[in-house]
Structure formats: structure tokens, C-alpha cells
Short mmCIF file of C-alpha atoms and ligand atoms in Angstrom, two decimals:
data_model
loop_
_atom_site.label_atom_id
_atom_site.label_comp_id
_atom_site.label_asym_id
_atom_site.label_seq_id
_atom_site.Cartn_x
_atom_site.Cartn_y
_atom_site.Cartn_z
CA MET A 1 73.86 110.81 185.35
CA LYS A 2 76.91 110.51 183.10
CA THR A 3 78.92 107.29 183.33
CA ALA A 4 82.01 109.05 184.68
CA HIS A 5 79.94 110.74 187.42
CA LYS A 6 78.40 107.39 188.31
CA VAL A 7 81.81 105.72 188.68
CA ALA A 8 83.11 108.53 190.88
CA SER A 9 80.01 108.19 193.11
CA TYR A 10 80.61 104.44 193.37
CA ALA A 11 84.22 105.17 194.38
CA ILE A 12 82.98 107.26 197.31
CA ALA A 13 80.64 104.43 198.38
CA VAL A 14 83.34 101.75 198.05
CA ASN A 15 85.87 103.77 200.06
CA ALA A 16 83.31 104.59 202.75
CA PHE A 17 82.42 100.91 203.03
CA LEU A 18 86.11 99.92 203.21
CA PHE A 19 86.78 102.52 205.91
CA VAL A 20 83.91 101.35 208.15
CA PHE A 21 84.68 97.68 207.49
CA LYS A 22 88.44 97.96 208.15
CA LEU A 23 88.02 100.20 211.20
CA SER A 24 85.48 97.98 212.93
CA MET A 25 87.42 94.81 212.12
CA ALA A 26 90.69 96.44 213.28
CA LEU A 27 89.12 97.25 216.65
CA PHE A 28 87.53 93.80 216.84
CA SER A 29 90.65 91.85 215.90
CA GLY A 30 93.19 94.14 217.53
CA SER A 31 95.28 94.50 214.36
CA ILE A 32 97.20 97.79 214.24
CA SER A 33 98.24 97.37 210.59
CA LEU A 34 94.57 97.01 209.69
CA LEU A 35 93.87 100.18 211.67
CA ALA A 36 96.51 102.04 209.65
CA ASP A 37 94.88 100.73 206.46
CA ALA A 38 91.48 101.97 207.72
CA ILE A 39 92.92 105.45 208.30
CA HIS A 40 94.25 105.41 204.74
CA SER A 41 90.75 104.50 203.49
CA SER A 42 89.36 107.57 205.29
CA THR A 43 91.65 109.81 203.23
CA ASP A 44 90.52 107.87 200.15
CA ILE A 45 86.93 108.96 200.81
CA ILE A 46 88.10 112.56 200.58
CA SER A 47 90.06 111.90 197.40
CA SER A 48 87.07 110.22 195.71
CA VAL A 49 84.83 113.18 196.63
CA ALA A 50 87.46 115.43 195.00
CA LEU A 51 87.37 113.13 191.95
CA LEU A 52 83.58 113.50 191.60
CA LEU A 53 83.73 117.29 192.00
CA GLY A 54 86.60 117.49 189.51
CA ILE A 55 84.74 115.50 186.87
CA ARG A 56 81.61 117.60 187.37
CA ILE A 57 83.53 120.87 187.01
CA ALA A 58 85.44 119.50 184.00
CA GLY A 59 82.13 118.98 182.15
CA ARG A 60 81.33 122.70 182.27
CA LYS A 61 81.78 125.32 179.59
CA THR A 62 81.34 128.91 180.68
CA LYS A 63 81.81 132.36 179.17
CA ARG A 64 85.01 132.77 181.13
CA PHE A 65 86.24 129.34 180.01
CA PRO A 66 84.98 129.08 176.43
CA LEU A 67 87.27 126.15 175.60
CA GLY A 68 85.83 124.18 178.49
CA LEU A 69 87.24 123.21 181.86
CA TYR A 70 88.34 119.78 180.66
CA LYS A 71 91.81 120.22 182.12
CA VAL A 72 90.39 120.13 185.64
CA GLU A 73 90.46 116.36 185.08
CA ASN A 74 94.22 116.56 184.50
CA LEU A 75 94.60 118.66 187.67
CA VAL A 76 92.68 115.99 189.57
CA SER A 77 94.99 113.33 188.09
CA LEU A 78 97.98 115.34 189.24
CA GLY A 79 96.52 115.38 192.77
CA ILE A 80 95.93 111.62 192.60
CA ALA A 81 99.58 111.10 191.59
CA PHE A 82 100.62 112.82 194.82
CA ILE A 83 98.19 110.70 196.85
CA ILE A 84 99.78 107.58 195.34
CA PHE A 85 103.28 108.83 196.29
CA LEU A 86 101.98 109.57 199.79
CA THR A 87 100.55 106.04 200.03
CA GLY A 88 103.93 104.61 199.05
CA TYR A 89 105.60 106.73 201.70
CA GLU A 90 103.03 105.62 204.31
CA ILE A 91 103.66 101.95 203.50
CA ILE A 92 107.43 102.31 203.86
CA ARG A 93 107.08 104.21 207.12
CA GLU A 94 104.55 101.72 208.46
CA VAL A 95 106.50 98.60 207.53
CA PHE A 96 110.10 99.68 208.13
CA PHE A 97 110.08 102.45 210.72
CA GLN A 98 107.05 101.93 212.93
CA HIS A 99 107.78 99.48 215.74
CA ARG A 100 104.41 98.94 217.32
CA SER A 101 103.65 96.27 219.80
CA LEU A 102 101.02 94.09 218.23
CA VAL A 103 98.39 92.62 220.41
CA LEU A 104 96.61 90.48 217.89
CA ALA A 105 93.60 88.98 219.60
CA ARG A 106 91.84 87.52 216.56
CA PRO A 107 94.37 87.10 213.72
CA THR A 108 92.01 85.02 211.54
CA TYR A 109 89.42 87.82 211.41
CA ALA A 110 92.11 90.39 210.62
CA MET A 111 93.42 88.22 207.76
CA ALA A 112 89.91 87.63 206.38
CA THR A 113 89.28 91.39 206.47
CA ALA A 114 92.50 92.25 204.66
CA ALA A 115 91.78 89.57 202.02
CA THR A 116 88.21 90.84 201.48
CA ALA A 117 89.36 94.46 201.28
CA MET A 118 92.04 93.51 198.78
CA LEU A 119 89.58 91.63 196.55
CA VAL A 120 86.94 94.41 196.63
CA THR A 121 89.55 97.10 195.88
CA TRP A 122 91.16 95.13 193.07
CA LEU A 123 87.84 94.36 191.35
CA PHE A 124 86.75 97.99 191.65
CA SER A 125 90.02 99.18 190.14
CA LEU A 126 89.46 96.86 187.15
CA TYR A 127 85.94 98.24 186.71
CA GLU A 128 87.22 101.83 186.92
CA MET A 129 89.95 101.05 184.37
CA ARG A 130 87.35 99.76 181.90
CA ILE A 131 85.05 102.76 182.30
CA GLY A 132 88.03 105.18 182.24
CA ARG A 133 89.15 103.81 178.88
CA GLN A 134 85.62 103.82 177.50
CA GLU A 135 85.03 107.45 178.58
CA ASN A 136 88.61 108.49 177.79
CA SER A 137 88.74 110.09 181.24
CA PRO A 138 92.25 110.72 182.64
CA ALA A 139 90.89 111.35 186.16
CA ILE A 140 88.99 108.04 186.30
CA LEU A 141 92.03 106.20 184.89
CA ALA A 142 94.29 107.83 187.49
CA ASP A 143 91.85 106.88 190.24
CA SER A 144 91.75 103.27 189.05
CA ARG A 145 95.53 103.13 189.50
CA HIS A 146 95.21 104.74 192.92
CA ILE A 147 92.64 102.11 193.94
CA ARG A 148 95.00 99.41 192.66
CA THR A 149 97.62 100.90 195.00
CA ASP A 150 95.10 100.55 197.83
CA ALA A 151 94.73 96.86 196.94
CA PHE A 152 98.53 96.53 197.29
CA VAL A 153 98.30 98.12 200.75
CA SER A 154 95.75 95.52 201.85
CA LEU A 155 97.95 92.79 200.33
CA ILE A 156 100.92 93.94 202.41
CA VAL A 157 98.74 93.94 205.53
CA LEU A 158 97.58 90.40 204.73
CA VAL A 159 101.12 89.14 204.05
CA GLY A 160 102.31 90.80 207.28
CA LEU A 161 99.56 89.12 209.31
CA ILE A 162 100.37 85.71 207.84
CA GLY A 163 104.09 86.31 208.44
CA LYS A 164 103.39 87.14 212.07
CA GLN A 165 101.96 83.64 212.55
CA PHE A 166 105.32 82.17 211.53
CA ASN A 167 107.45 84.95 212.99
CA VAL A 168 108.69 85.96 209.54
CA PRO A 169 108.93 89.68 208.52
CA ALA A 170 107.03 88.84 205.32
CA GLU A 171 105.48 92.33 204.98
CA LYS A 172 108.97 93.80 204.44
CA ILE A 173 109.54 91.50 201.45
CA ALA A 174 106.04 92.23 200.12
CA THR A 175 106.69 95.97 200.44
CA VAL A 176 109.94 95.76 198.51
CA VAL A 177 108.11 93.85 195.78
CA VAL A 178 105.13 96.20 195.35
CA ILE A 179 106.62 99.62 196.17
CA GLY A 180 108.17 99.83 192.68
CA PHE A 181 104.78 99.29 191.02
CA ILE A 182 103.20 101.90 193.25
CA MET A 183 105.82 104.56 192.59
CA LYS A 184 105.68 103.85 188.83
CA SER A 185 101.89 104.34 188.84
CA GLY A 186 102.31 107.69 190.57
CA TRP A 187 105.10 108.73 188.23
CA ASP A 188 103.21 107.78 185.03
CA ILE A 189 100.13 109.74 186.11
CA LEU A 190 102.26 112.72 187.16
CA ILE A 191 104.06 112.87 183.82
CA GLU A 192 100.90 112.38 181.74
CA SER A 193 99.00 115.10 183.66
CA VAL A 194 101.84 117.60 183.33
CA ARG A 195 102.20 116.80 179.61
CA VAL A 196 98.51 117.50 178.98
CA LEU A 197 98.54 120.60 181.20
CA LEU A 198 101.46 121.94 179.16
CA ASP A 199 99.67 121.17 175.86
CA ALA A 200 101.97 118.39 174.66
CA SER A 201 101.07 116.88 171.29
CA ILE A 202 98.58 114.03 171.09
CA ASP A 203 100.05 110.59 170.39
CA PRO A 204 101.53 110.07 166.88
CA ALA A 205 99.13 107.20 166.08
CA THR A 206 96.03 109.37 166.50
CA LEU A 207 97.67 112.26 164.65
CA ASN A 208 98.49 109.91 161.75
CA GLN A 209 94.95 108.58 161.70
CA ILE A 210 93.64 112.15 161.36
CA LYS A 211 96.23 112.87 158.66
CA GLU A 212 95.04 109.84 156.68
CA VAL A 213 91.40 110.91 156.88
CA ILE A 214 92.32 114.39 155.59
CA GLN A 215 94.53 113.07 152.81
CA SER A 216 91.83 110.66 151.67
CA HIS A 217 89.96 113.63 150.19
CA PRO A 218 91.17 114.11 146.58
CA ALA A 219 90.95 117.93 146.78
CA ILE A 220 93.62 118.16 149.49
CA THR A 221 96.97 118.73 147.83
CA GLU A 222 99.04 119.46 150.93
CA ILE A 223 98.90 119.39 154.72
CA ARG A 224 101.08 122.32 155.77
CA GLU A 225 100.60 121.77 159.48
CA LEU A 226 98.56 119.51 161.73
CA ILE A 227 98.70 119.70 165.50
CA GLY A 228 96.60 118.19 168.25
CA ARG A 229 96.45 118.57 172.01
CA ASN A 230 94.49 116.88 174.73
CA SER A 231 92.40 118.53 177.38
CA GLY A 232 90.82 116.21 179.93
CA SER A 233 88.78 113.63 178.03
CA PHE A 234 88.89 115.57 174.78
CA THR A 235 91.16 116.32 171.85
CA PHE A 236 91.56 119.62 170.00
CA ILE A 237 92.88 119.63 166.42
CA GLU A 238 94.24 122.45 164.31
CA GLY A 239 95.49 122.25 160.75
CA ASP A 240 96.64 124.25 157.76
CA LEU A 241 95.65 122.75 154.41
CA VAL A 242 95.99 123.50 150.72
CA VAL A 243 92.79 122.75 148.82
CA LYS A 244 92.21 122.38 145.10
CA ALA A 245 88.82 124.01 144.62
CA LYS A 246 86.96 126.26 142.20
CA ASP A 247 86.39 129.00 144.75
CA PHE A 248 86.26 129.71 148.49
CA THR A 249 82.68 128.52 148.90
CA HIS A 250 83.60 125.22 147.40
CA ALA A 251 86.82 125.01 149.44
CA HIS A 252 84.74 125.68 152.54
CA GLN A 253 82.38 122.82 151.67
CA ILE A 254 85.33 120.48 151.24
CA ILE A 255 86.77 121.50 154.61
CA GLU A 256 83.40 120.94 156.28
CA LYS A 257 83.15 117.47 154.78
CA ILE A 258 86.63 116.60 156.03
CA THR A 259 85.89 117.98 159.50
CA ASP A 260 82.76 115.83 159.75
CA LYS A 261 84.65 112.75 158.62
CA VAL A 262 87.46 113.24 161.15
CA GLN A 263 84.88 113.74 163.91
CA ARG A 264 83.09 110.53 162.89
CA GLU A 265 86.21 108.36 162.64
CA VAL A 266 88.34 109.65 165.52
CA PRO A 267 86.67 109.47 168.94
CA HIS A 268 86.59 112.15 171.68
CA ILE A 269 87.31 115.20 169.52
CA ASP A 270 85.89 118.43 170.91
CA ARG A 271 86.94 120.84 168.17
CA ILE A 272 88.70 120.84 164.80
CA VAL A 273 89.91 124.08 163.26
CA LEU A 274 91.18 123.69 159.71
CA HIS A 275 92.59 126.71 157.93
CA TYR A 276 92.82 126.44 154.17
CA GLU A 277 94.02 128.20 151.12
CA PRO A 278 93.43 127.39 147.48
CA ALA A 279 96.16 125.51 145.65
CA ARG A 280 98.12 127.81 143.35
CA ARG A 281 98.88 126.35 139.97
CA PRO A 282 101.65 127.58 137.70
CA SER A 283 99.52 127.29 134.57
CA LEU A 284 95.99 126.93 133.25
CA LEU A 285 95.33 124.03 130.88
CA ILE A 286 92.41 124.33 128.46
CA ALA A 287 91.24 121.48 126.24
CA VAL A 288 88.84 121.49 123.29
CA MET A 289 87.70 118.70 121.00
CA LEU A 290 88.39 119.46 117.32
CA SER A 291 87.02 118.17 114.01
CA ASP A 292 89.88 119.77 112.09
CA GLY A 293 93.27 119.79 113.77
CA THR A 294 95.00 122.15 111.38
CA ARG A 295 92.47 124.92 111.48
CA TRP A 296 91.42 124.31 115.10
CA GLN A 297 87.81 123.77 114.09
CA VAL A 298 85.65 122.93 117.13
CA SER A 299 83.87 119.55 116.89
CA GLU A 300 80.10 119.23 117.32
CA HIS A 301 80.69 115.92 119.06
CA PHE A 302 82.77 115.26 122.16
CA GLY A 303 83.85 111.63 122.32
CA GLU A 304 83.88 111.12 118.56
CA ALA A 305 85.98 114.16 117.64
CA PRO A 306 89.22 113.07 115.93
CA TYR A 307 91.48 115.66 117.60
CA ILE A 308 92.11 117.22 120.95
CA GLY A 309 93.42 120.79 121.16
CA TRP A 310 95.45 121.79 124.23
CA ILE A 311 96.14 125.37 125.26
CA GLU A 312 98.39 125.98 128.23
CA ILE A 313 98.65 129.50 129.64
CA HIS A 314 101.31 130.55 132.14
CA LEU A 315 99.51 132.17 135.07
CA ASN A 316 102.50 134.26 136.17
CA ASP A 317 103.01 136.25 132.96
CA ASN A 318 99.66 135.55 131.21
CA ARG A 319 101.41 134.11 128.14
CA ILE A 320 100.40 131.10 126.09
CA LEU A 321 102.99 128.40 126.81
CA ARG A 322 101.85 125.95 124.18
CA MET A 323 99.07 125.19 121.75
CA GLU A 324 99.13 121.60 120.69
CA VAL A 325 96.90 119.17 118.85
CA THR A 326 96.86 115.45 119.60
CA LEU A 327 94.81 112.60 118.19
CA ASN A 328 91.81 111.38 120.14
CA PRO A 329 92.98 107.86 121.09
CA PHE A 330 89.44 106.58 121.74
CA THR A 331 87.69 107.08 118.37
CA GLU A 332 87.90 103.35 117.59
CA ILE A 333 86.28 101.98 120.74
CA GLU A 334 82.61 100.93 120.69
CA ARG A 335 81.10 102.43 123.84
CA GLY A 336 81.78 105.09 126.44
CA LYS A 337 83.98 107.27 124.22
CA GLY A 338 82.83 110.41 126.06
CA ILE A 339 83.82 109.12 129.49
CA ARG A 340 87.15 107.79 128.24
CA VAL A 341 88.01 111.12 126.63
CA ALA A 342 86.92 113.02 129.77
CA GLU A 343 89.17 110.78 131.93
CA HIS A 344 92.00 111.28 129.45
CA LEU A 345 91.71 115.08 129.76
CA VAL A 346 91.45 114.92 133.57
CA ASN A 347 94.49 112.67 133.80
CA HIS A 348 96.47 115.24 131.82
CA GLY A 349 95.53 117.90 134.38
CA VAL A 350 92.99 119.86 132.39
CA ASP A 351 91.39 122.83 134.19
CA LEU A 352 88.89 124.04 131.58
CA VAL A 353 87.08 122.26 128.79
CA LEU A 354 85.56 124.24 125.92
CA SER A 355 82.64 122.50 124.26
CA ARG A 356 79.81 123.20 121.82
CA GLN A 357 77.46 121.19 124.03
CA LEU A 358 77.07 120.76 127.78
CA PHE A 359 76.94 117.25 129.21
CA HIS A 360 73.77 117.46 131.31
CA GLY A 361 73.66 114.26 133.38
CA LYS A 362 76.00 112.38 131.07
CA GLY A 363 79.16 110.48 131.95
CA PRO A 364 81.70 113.21 131.13
CA GLU A 365 79.88 115.63 133.45
CA TYR A 366 80.50 113.33 136.43
CA VAL A 367 84.13 112.87 135.53
CA PHE A 368 84.69 116.63 135.23
CA ASN A 369 82.69 117.50 138.36
CA SER A 370 84.53 115.00 140.51
CA ARG A 371 87.83 116.69 139.64
CA ASP A 372 86.65 120.29 139.63
CA VAL A 373 87.07 120.73 135.90
CA LYS A 374 84.91 123.50 134.52
CA VAL A 375 83.10 123.04 131.21
CA ILE A 376 82.47 126.22 129.22
CA GLN A 377 79.99 126.24 126.36
CA ILE A 378 81.18 128.11 123.31
CA SER A 379 79.42 128.94 120.05
CA GLU A 380 82.56 129.82 118.02
CA GLU A 381 83.42 127.54 115.12
CA PHE A 382 87.16 128.04 115.40
CA VAL A 383 89.55 128.44 118.31
CA ASP A 384 91.70 131.54 117.97
CA ARG A 385 93.61 133.90 120.22
CA LYS A 386 90.61 136.17 120.54
CA LEU A 387 88.47 133.34 121.95
CA ILE A 388 91.25 132.21 124.27
CA ALA A 389 91.78 135.78 125.50
CA ARG A 390 88.06 136.13 126.26
CA ILE A 391 87.90 132.82 128.14
CA TYR A 392 91.09 133.71 130.02
CA ARG A 393 89.71 137.10 131.04
CA ASP A 394 86.40 135.55 132.18
CA GLU A 395 88.18 132.95 134.29
CA THR A 396 91.05 134.93 135.80
CA GLY A 397 90.06 138.56 135.35
CA ARG A 398 93.35 139.20 133.58
CA ASP A 399 94.30 139.97 130.01
CA LEU A 400 96.31 137.62 127.88
CA ASP A 401 99.70 139.05 127.09
CA GLY A 402 100.30 140.01 123.44
CA ASP A 403 98.11 141.15 120.56
CA THR A 404 94.78 139.38 120.86
CA GLU A 405 93.70 140.25 117.32
CA THR A 406 96.34 138.21 115.50
CA LEU A 407 95.95 134.51 115.01
CA GLU A 408 98.56 132.27 116.55
CA VAL A 409 100.50 129.86 114.34
CA ILE A 410 98.96 126.52 115.03
CA THR A 411 101.04 123.45 115.71
CA PRO A 412 100.24 120.69 113.17
CA PRO A 413 98.48 117.59 114.50
CA SER A 414 100.78 115.07 116.11
CA THR A 415 100.15 111.48 117.07
CA SER A 416 101.70 111.80 120.50
CA ASP A 417 99.42 111.04 123.44
ZN1 ZN B 522 94.38 105.26 198.74
#
């Protein structure tokens, strides 16, 4: 049996015990206030049966209710809120407007009964509160507050019985003290159930936590929208993201990874739906390592090449924005030139790297892979417009604007980084 079902079954048992115990002791002691409390406990048996049924139904998913019946729990909570209000009303009526002649034969027994009932109810409400939090169950949490109300009822009975011994209307004072707590419990549960039933947003803290998990993935460039709603014990999340990825398959993999991570780190999520679209860049940046910066001669080596050639193409009008040569700033260092150069290119936002050799299993490959930079192997000795046009067509399916046969005037090497 599930923990929530178990707790609801216990609630039935506890209320049945309290009813029998209070009723027999009321008859034995002759206490009418205890009798009224016993009658209240009989209605509590019914409400705890409704709780168990509600939780059982809430756990179902059927064809007609494909999103689950989780909200039945919130309906049950709404019902419990009304029971709490009714209890408050009963107390006020009992204490202030009912003038019964008390024939208390055995006051000590009546007091002991009220004290026992209060203790049992209070302890059970604490237990229910703990399980309700652990299971994230609104119905169990609502019931724990109802049971706490029942403990207040027994407290008022006890105070009234003690007051009677000294001819003081102590139960009136006790009622004034606790009625506020009782009505607030009912009100809080009412508001929370209605909020969930009307699909109010989940709390900002949880929403922020989910946002942080999503943003922690480097491929996510923007969260357009992120909403969450509760339904019974569960949370449903929907989002609209912009992903930097090579293609849709890759974007889909990224989204799946993020979905898994959110589900692992944020408890009680039933479903996450994340829509995505690829990030649109204004331009495509191509880099190539050069041995001769003036003639744009492609280097046989990667990390040791003296120059870096940059080609930026505007994606809107397919025109080359700039062709620039810079010095490789890492030629002097002893080790790890390749990785340093790769990081340098990535940090400048490179999208494509042209190279005479591929980096199978080497450092630069990891750097480029981690940032979705594509490496294209070329056999050409020199970079010219024709080569750029071919690469551009392969990558975007579009033609470079202008005459592809003529060679572009090349910017002389500069020392700028
Ligand atoms: Zn009750």
C-alpha cells in the first residue's frame, strides 16, 4: 500500500476509536460537551473515508483523464476546508448559544477522556503533517490541519470541564483563543485548493530552481517562457527555449538531457514539456590556421601555425563581412598550443574551423565538440572566395553573394588579438 493510502486508513481507525471512546465515556460520565465532541468524531469518520477514496482516485490515470486525476486531492482539500469551517461554527454554537443543563456525574473521567482524546488527536495530526510533506499530498496536509482542529475541540471541552469545577466560563475564553486558528486553517486550505484548481503558478522558488537547472546547460541561450502548475501531489512544467545546436537531432538530445536533470533535481514532477528552437545567429564565423598570412596559405599544423585567418559571413544577405588575419598568440608557449588555440577560437565565437587535419581524440577536438564547433577538413593549399563559397553552400545550402571566381583582396596581417 502507498504511504498516503496507509495514513488515510490510519485516520479512519483513529477517528473510529475516538468516536467509540468519547461516546462511551460521555454516557458513563454524563458530560454533554463530551457527547457533542463524540458526535463530531462520527462525522470525522466519514470525512476520513472520503479522504482515502479521494487519494485512491487521485492516483489513477485513465483514457478519459490522460493528465491524471491528481486534482481530486485538491477537491478533497476543498471539502476538508468546509468541514473545518463547520467545526468552528459547531464550537461557537455549542459554547455560546447552547444552554444545556449539565448533570456531570463523574467529572474526573470526563476530563481524563478529553485530555486523552486531545493528546491522541494532536500526535496524529503531527504524524499526518510529516507524511503529507514527505508525499507532497495536499489532501493529507489538509486533513492534518483538520485533525489539529479536532484537538482544539477536545481542548475546549477539557477547559470547560475544569472551569465548571470552579464555576468559571473558561470554555468561552478558550473558544475565543482558538477559533481564530481554526478559521485560519480552513481559510488557508480553501485558498490553496482553489488556486491549484484554477491552475495558479507554482511557487517562485521552485520555478527559479527549475530555471537555474535549465540555464546551467551551456547550449541554452534563452528561456522565452517557463510556467508551472500544480495538480494534487504533482507539478507540471512547460517551457519555450532557444538552443544553440548543430541540428534538430542534437537540439532534441540537449532538451532530453535538461528534462532528465530537472526531473532528478526537483521533486514531484509529473511531466515536463519543453519546446525549443535553434538559436539564430546574425553571422557565420569561419577560422583557419595559416602559414602565410598575406597569401592565406593554409598551415599543415594547427597549434604551431603563425597566423589565424577569420572569415565572417553575414547570414541575412550572404555577403562576406570581413576577412582578417591575426597572429597566433600561442606560438611561443611550450605545451598545449593546440588546446589554447582552440579555446581562443571558441572564445571569439567561431562556428566553423577549416583544417588540413582532423583532431581525432586530441585536445582541440574536445574543445570544439563541447561548444558545437564544426571542424571541416580541406585539401586546398590556399583560402580563396571559391573555397569559402563551397564551404558556405555545404553548410547553409545558400550561395555566397558576388562573383565567386574572383579572389578577394586580403587584409594584411595585423597584430591585434
Ligand atoms: Zn473534525
